[in-house]
């Protein structure tokens, strides 16, 4: 593809010619136009063969050159003899991406494949029929990358988004600059999601969401989870971090990081602040009137209940309900099969002038029988 021509004068009156043309990776399409040898942009002096691949019969192939229907019909491949931009068409699958064949003296070429973030790619600065090129310079967006190299190759590894741009090379021959080179993301920047305010004792499930590129076959990504900069989960294929029961110590700033296989590409999420809150406690004071209820799951058969203070010490009553004035100590209800629930009222700091506070805690000691709901209390 011909472009704007710029004359460059070197230290001695030696003339070099520079040109510009676009380069972009082909997208995933049903009809594909393959280039052999597999370099982009293609050049006439490589004896380029174009092959059209798609649905339908070979004889149904229609070729286009520079936007016009061309005479090389009914063949799915041919050897190029003229420079220009080529496309092919198959019924039902549409047009292929365009392929440009140049006839320049100097070109900067990349492999004819989809280039993605994390890949390794080598740029080749080549002259007609592989003639010698000296005093080579590589540019990205008009900025010198490396000047006067002995070789004619520039390796970019691993590719990152900042490598995208317009590249060209210059040497002591007429030169053709490369078109823009862009690298789609291998996967998107991850986003960490989860409940920011879990209750103490509840599960915490954090999910690290990242979308892989559709231009590559699915490949497993590795996920790592951090709290306040410290690794707390992974590396793992699963994008989820599950904490079965959180405590106050689990509060902090969480983030996740996603790695490609081999770790060439790594991306981190923004932080998610998680604050674990204590279970709301009833503000019951000494002397308040309480009604305690002891219940077990349905279907457990006939049950009897007894109420005690201080383990299995003082018997306070029987039956599923107990009314009492709040005092310090341990209250418990018991059933068969070593089933016991204990309510503890420890001494605490005063909650009002001259009144000591009593907070209720639940301890479940289960043997054979399943779940229990043991408290309904209110101030009298």
Coordinates of C-alpha atoms in Angstrom, one line a residue:
X1 CA 0.0 0.0 0.0
X2 CA 1.6 3.2 -1.1
X3 CA 1.7 6.0 1.4
X4 CA 3.1 9.4 2.0
X5 CA 6.7 9.7 0.8
X6 CA 9.3 11.5 2.9
X7 CA 12.9 12.2 1.8
X8 CA 15.5 11.8 4.4
X9 CA 19.0 13.2 4.1
X10 CA 21.7 11.5 6.1
X11 CA 25.1 12.9 7.2
X12 CA 26.5 12.3 3.7
X13 CA 24.3 13.0 0.7
X14 CA 22.8 9.5 0.8
X15 CA 19.1 9.4 0.0
X16 CA 16.7 7.1 1.9
X17 CA 13.0 6.8 1.2
X18 CA 10.4 6.3 4.0
X19 CA 6.7 5.4 3.5
X20 CA 3.7 4.7 5.8
X21 CA 1.0 2.1 5.7
X22 CA -1.5 0.7 8.2
X23 CA -1.0 -2.6 10.0
X24 CA -3.7 -4.2 12.1
X25 CA -4.4 -7.9 13.1
X26 CA -7.2 -9.6 11.2
X27 CA -10.3 -10.4 13.2
X28 CA -11.9 -13.8 13.5
X29 CA -14.1 -14.2 10.3
X30 CA -15.5 -17.2 8.6
X31 CA -13.9 -16.4 5.2
X32 CA -10.1 -16.1 5.6
X33 CA -7.5 -15.0 3.1
X34 CA -4.2 -16.8 3.9
X35 CA -0.8 -15.5 2.8
X36 CA 2.2 -17.6 1.9
X37 CA 5.0 -16.8 3.0
X38 CA 3.1 -15.8 6.2
X39 CA 4.3 -12.1 6.5
X40 CA 2.4 -8.9 6.6
X41 CA 2.5 -6.7 4.6
X42 CA 3.2 -9.2 1.8
X43 CA 5.7 -8.2 -1.0
X44 CA 5.8 -9.1 -4.7
X45 CA 9.4 -10.2 -4.5
X46 CA 8.5 -13.0 -2.1
X47 CA 6.3 -14.7 -4.8
X48 CA 3.2 -14.5 -2.6
X49 CA 0.4 -17.0 -2.9
X50 CA -3.1 -16.1 -1.7
X51 CA -5.5 -18.8 -0.6
X52 CA -9.2 -18.3 0.1
X53 CA -10.7 -20.5 2.8
X54 CA -14.4 -20.6 3.6
X55 CA -17.7 -22.4 3.1
X56 CA -18.8 -23.4 -0.3
X57 CA -17.1 -25.0 -3.3
X58 CA -13.8 -23.9 -4.7
X59 CA -15.4 -22.8 -8.0
X60 CA -17.7 -20.4 -6.1
X61 CA -14.7 -18.1 -5.1
X62 CA -14.8 -14.5 -6.3
X63 CA -11.7 -12.3 -6.1
X64 CA -11.5 -8.6 -5.8
X65 CA -8.4 -6.3 -6.3
X66 CA -8.4 -2.7 -5.1
X67 CA -12.2 -2.9 -4.5
X68 CA -13.0 -4.1 -8.1
X69 CA -14.0 -7.6 -9.2
X70 CA -11.0 -9.3 -10.6
X71 CA -10.4 -11.8 -13.3
X72 CA -8.9 -14.6 -11.2
X73 CA -12.2 -16.3 -10.5
X74 CA -13.1 -20.0 -9.9
X75 CA -9.8 -20.7 -8.1
X76 CA -9.3 -20.7 -4.4
X77 CA -5.6 -19.8 -4.7
X78 CA -3.2 -18.1 -7.0
X79 CA 0.3 -16.5 -7.1
X80 CA 0.2 -12.7 -7.0
X81 CA 1.9 -10.8 -9.9
X82 CA 0.6 -7.3 -9.2
X83 CA 0.8 -5.1 -6.1
X84 CA -2.5 -4.1 -4.6
X85 CA -5.2 -4.9 -2.0
X86 CA -6.9 -8.3 -2.4
X87 CA -10.1 -9.8 -1.0
X88 CA -12.0 -13.0 -1.7
X89 CA -15.7 -13.8 -1.3
X90 CA -17.5 -17.1 -0.7
X91 CA -21.3 -17.4 -1.0
X92 CA -22.9 -17.4 2.4
X93 CA -19.8 -16.5 4.4
X94 CA -19.0 -13.0 3.0
X95 CA -15.8 -11.2 2.3
X96 CA -12.4 -12.0 3.7
X97 CA -10.3 -9.4 5.4
X98 CA -8.2 -7.5 2.9
X99 CA -4.5 -8.4 2.2
X100 CA -2.1 -5.8 0.8
X101 CA 0.8 -6.8 -1.4
X102 CA 3.5 -4.2 -1.8
X103 CA 6.3 -3.7 -4.3
X104 CA 8.5 -1.5 -2.1
X105 CA 12.3 -1.6 -1.8
X106 CA 12.2 -1.8 2.0
X107 CA 9.4 -3.1 4.3
X108 CA 8.9 -3.7 7.9
X109 CA 7.1 -7.0 8.3
X110 CA 5.4 -8.9 11.1
X111 CA 4.0 -12.5 11.2
X112 CA 0.6 -12.9 9.4
X113 CA -1.3 -13.9 12.5
X114 CA -3.4 -12.4 15.2
X115 CA -1.1 -10.6 17.6
X116 CA -2.3 -10.5 21.3
X117 CA -1.1 -9.1 24.5
X118 CA 1.5 -11.5 26.0
X119 CA 2.7 -12.8 22.6
X120 CA 6.3 -12.6 21.4
X121 CA 6.8 -11.0 18.0
X122 CA 9.8 -10.1 15.9
X123 CA 9.7 -7.2 13.4
X124 CA 11.8 -7.8 10.2
X125 CA 13.2 -4.9 8.2
X126 CA 13.8 -6.3 4.7
X127 CA 15.0 -5.0 1.4
X128 CA 14.1 -6.2 -2.1
X129 CA 15.2 -9.9 -2.6
X130 CA 16.7 -9.8 0.9
X131 CA 19.5 -7.4 -0.1
X132 CA 21.7 -6.1 2.7
X133 CA 20.3 -3.3 4.8
X134 CA 22.7 -1.3 7.0
X135 CA 22.4 1.4 9.6
X136 CA 18.9 0.3 10.5
X137 CA 16.7 2.4 12.8
X138 CA 13.4 1.4 14.3
X139 CA 10.7 3.9 15.2
X140 CA 7.4 3.7 17.1
X141 CA 5.1 6.6 16.5
X142 CA 8.1 8.6 15.1
X143 CA 10.2 8.0 18.2
X144 CA 13.5 6.1 17.8
X145 CA 13.4 2.7 19.5
X146 CA 16.9 1.6 18.7
X147 CA 19.3 3.4 16.4
X148 CA 21.8 2.0 13.9
X149 CA 21.5 -1.7 14.8
X150 CA 23.8 -4.2 13.1
X151 CA 20.8 -6.5 12.6
X152 CA 17.5 -6.0 10.9
X153 CA 15.2 -7.5 13.5
X154 CA 13.4 -6.0 16.5
X155 CA 11.9 -8.4 19.1
X156 CA 9.0 -7.3 21.3
X157 CA 8.4 -9.7 24.2
X158 CA 6.0 -10.0 25.8
X159 CA 3.6 -7.7 23.9
X160 CA 1.8 -5.2 26.1
X161 CA -0.8 -2.6 25.2
X162 CA 1.8 0.2 25.2
X163 CA 3.5 -1.6 22.2
X164 CA 0.5 -0.6 20.0
X165 CA 1.4 2.1 17.5
X166 CA 2.8 2.9 14.1
X167 CA 6.2 1.3 13.5
X168 CA 8.7 1.8 10.6
X169 CA 12.3 1.1 9.9
X170 CA 14.8 3.2 8.0
X171 CA 18.1 2.1 6.5
X172 CA 20.6 2.9 3.8
X173 CA 18.1 1.9 1.1
X174 CA 14.7 3.0 0.1
X175 CA 12.4 2.1 3.0
X176 CA 8.8 1.2 3.6
X177 CA 7.5 1.9 7.0
X178 CA 5.2 -0.4 8.9
X179 CA 1.5 0.2 9.4
X180 CA -0.1 0.6 12.9
X181 CA 0.4 -2.5 15.1
X182 CA -2.2 -3.1 17.8
X183 CA -2.5 -5.9 20.3
X184 CA -5.9 -6.9 21.6
X185 CA -6.1 -7.7 25.3
X186 CA -5.6 -11.3 26.2
X187 CA -8.1 -10.8 29.0
X188 CA -9.7 -7.7 30.6
X189 CA -8.7 -6.0 33.8
X190 CA -10.3 -8.1 36.6
X191 CA -13.0 -6.7 38.8
X192 CA -13.5 -8.0 42.4
X193 CA -17.0 -8.3 43.6
X194 CA -18.5 -9.4 46.9
X195 CA -20.4 -8.2 50.0
X196 CA -18.6 -5.2 51.6
X197 CA -20.3 -5.6 55.0
X198 CA -20.6 -9.2 56.0
X199 CA -21.7 -10.2 59.5
X200 CA -19.3 -12.0 61.8
X201 CA -19.7 -15.8 61.4
X202 CA -21.3 -15.6 58.0
X203 CA -19.6 -16.9 54.8
X204 CA -17.7 -14.5 52.5
X205 CA -17.7 -15.2 48.8
X206 CA -15.5 -12.9 46.6
X207 CA -15.6 -13.3 42.8
X208 CA -12.8 -12.1 40.4
X209 CA -14.3 -11.3 37.0
X210 CA -12.2 -11.1 33.9
X211 CA -13.2 -11.7 30.2
X212 CA -10.7 -13.6 28.0
X213 CA -10.2 -12.5 24.3
X214 CA -12.5 -14.2 21.8
X215 CA -9.5 -14.2 19.3
X216 CA -7.8 -17.1 21.1
X217 CA -9.0 -20.6 22.2
X218 CA -10.0 -20.6 25.8
X219 CA -7.0 -21.1 28.1
X220 CA -7.1 -21.4 31.9
X221 CA -6.3 -18.2 33.8
X222 CA -4.8 -18.2 37.3
X223 CA -6.4 -16.1 40.1
X224 CA -4.7 -14.8 43.2
X225 CA -6.5 -13.0 46.1
X226 CA -4.9 -10.5 48.5
X227 CA -5.9 -8.8 51.7
X228 CA -4.0 -5.7 52.6
X229 CA -1.3 -6.8 50.2
X230 CA -0.9 -10.3 51.7
X231 CA -1.7 -13.4 49.6
X232 CA -4.8 -15.1 51.1
X233 CA -5.9 -17.3 48.2
X234 CA -4.4 -18.9 45.1
X235 CA -2.9 -19.2 42.6
X236 CA -6.0 -21.1 41.5
X237 CA -8.1 -21.6 38.4
X238 CA -11.3 -20.8 40.2
X239 CA -12.2 -17.1 40.2
X240 CA -13.8 -17.3 43.6
X241 CA -12.5 -16.9 47.2
X242 CA -14.7 -18.5 49.8
X243 CA -14.2 -17.9 53.5
X244 CA -16.7 -20.2 55.3
X245 CA -17.0 -18.1 58.5
X246 CA -15.5 -14.6 58.7
X247 CA -14.2 -12.9 61.8
X248 CA -13.2 -9.3 62.6
X249 CA -9.7 -10.2 61.5
X250 CA -11.0 -10.8 58.0
X251 CA -11.7 -7.1 57.5
X252 CA -9.4 -5.3 55.1
X253 CA -8.7 -4.2 51.5
X254 CA -9.1 -7.1 49.2
X255 CA -7.9 -7.3 45.6
X256 CA -7.4 -10.0 43.0
X257 CA -4.8 -10.6 40.3
X258 CA -5.2 -12.7 37.1
X259 CA -2.2 -14.4 35.4
X260 CA -1.9 -15.9 32.0
X261 CA -0.3 -19.3 31.8
X262 CA 3.4 -18.7 32.3
X263 CA 2.7 -15.4 33.9
X264 CA 3.6 -13.2 30.9
X265 CA 0.5 -11.1 31.4
X266 CA -0.7 -10.1 34.9
X267 CA -3.5 -7.7 35.7
X268 CA -4.8 -6.6 39.1
X269 CA -8.3 -5.4 40.2
X270 CA -9.0 -2.3 42.2
X271 CA -9.3 -2.8 45.9
X272 CA -12.6 -3.8 47.6
X273 CA -13.0 -2.7 51.2
X274 CA -14.6 -5.4 53.3
X275 CA -15.6 -4.6 56.9
X276 CA -16.8 -7.5 59.1
X277 CA -19.4 -6.4 61.6
X278 CA -20.1 -8.1 64.9
X279 CA -23.4 -9.9 65.4
X280 CA -25.9 -7.4 66.8
X281 CA -26.2 -8.1 70.6
X282 CA -29.2 -7.3 72.6
X283 CA -28.8 -4.5 75.1
X284 CA -30.2 -6.6 78.0
X285 CA -29.4 -5.2 81.5
X286 CA -29.4 -6.9 84.9
X287 CA -32.8 -7.1 86.3
X288 CA -34.6 -7.1 82.9
X289 CA -37.4 -9.6 82.3
X290 CA -36.6 -12.3 79.8
X291 CA -38.5 -15.1 78.1
X292 CA -36.2 -17.8 76.7
X293 CA -37.4 -20.4 74.3
X294 CA -35.6 -23.6 73.5
X295 CA -36.5 -25.3 70.1
X296 CA -35.1 -28.0 67.9
X297 CA -35.7 -29.0 64.4
X298 CA -39.1 -30.6 63.5
X299 CA -39.3 -34.4 63.2
X300 CA -37.0 -35.2 66.1
X301 CA -39.7 -37.0 68.2
X302 CA -41.0 -36.4 71.7
X303 CA -38.7 -34.1 73.6
X304 CA -38.4 -32.7 77.2
X305 CA -36.5 -29.7 78.3
X306 CA -34.9 -28.6 81.5
X307 CA -33.3 -25.3 82.4
X308 CA -30.2 -24.8 84.5
X309 CA -27.9 -22.1 85.7
X310 CA -24.1 -22.8 85.8
X311 CA -23.8 -25.8 83.5
X312 CA -26.0 -28.6 84.8
X313 CA -26.1 -27.1 88.3
X314 CA -29.1 -25.2 89.7
X315 CA -32.4 -26.4 88.1
X316 CA -34.5 -23.4 87.1
X317 CA -37.4 -25.1 85.4
X318 CA -38.6 -27.5 82.7
X319 CA -40.5 -27.1 79.4
X320 CA -39.5 -25.2 76.2
X321 CA -39.9 -21.7 77.8
X322 CA -38.4 -20.0 80.8
X323 CA -39.2 -16.6 82.3
X324 CA -36.7 -15.1 84.6
X325 CA -35.0 -11.9 85.8
X326 CA -31.5 -11.4 84.2
X327 CA -28.6 -12.3 86.5
X328 CA -25.0 -13.0 85.9
X329 CA -24.0 -16.6 85.1
X330 CA -24.6 -19.3 82.5
X331 CA -28.1 -20.4 81.6
X332 CA -28.7 -23.6 79.7
X333 CA -31.5 -25.8 78.3
X334 CA -31.1 -29.5 77.9
X335 CA -32.7 -32.2 75.9
X336 CA -32.0 -35.9 75.2
X337 CA -29.0 -37.3 73.2
X338 CA -26.5 -35.0 74.9
X339 CA -28.1 -31.9 73.4
X340 CA -27.4 -28.7 75.3
X341 CA -27.6 -25.0 74.6
X342 CA -25.8 -22.5 76.9
X343 CA -26.6 -18.8 77.3
X344 CA -23.8 -16.8 79.0
X345 CA -24.3 -13.5 80.8
X346 CA -20.8 -12.4 81.9
X347 CA -20.0 -9.3 83.9
X348 CA -19.5 -6.3 81.7
X349 CA -19.0 -2.6 82.0
X350 CA -22.0 -0.5 83.1
X351 CA -24.4 0.4 80.3
X352 CA -26.1 3.1 82.4
X353 CA -25.5 4.8 85.8
X354 CA -25.5 2.0 88.4
X355 CA -26.7 -0.7 85.9
X356 CA -24.4 -3.6 84.8
X357 CA -24.9 -4.9 81.3
X358 CA -25.6 -8.5 80.2
X359 CA -24.9 -9.7 76.7
X360 CA -26.3 -13.0 75.4
X361 CA -24.1 -15.4 73.5
X362 CA -25.2 -18.7 72.0
X363 CA -23.1 -21.9 72.2
X364 CA -24.4 -24.9 70.3
X365 CA -23.3 -28.4 71.5
X366 CA -24.9 -30.8 69.1
X367 CA -24.5 -34.6 69.2
X368 CA -27.3 -36.5 67.4
X369 CA -30.0 -33.9 67.1
X370 CA -29.8 -31.2 64.4
X371 CA -30.3 -27.4 64.5
X372 CA -31.6 -25.4 67.5
X373 CA -33.1 -21.9 67.9
X374 CA -32.7 -21.0 71.5
X375 CA -33.5 -17.4 72.2
X376 CA -36.3 -15.0 72.0
X377 CA -35.7 -12.3 74.6
X378 CA -36.8 -8.8 75.3
X379 CA -36.7 -6.4 78.2
X380 CA -39.5 -6.3 80.7

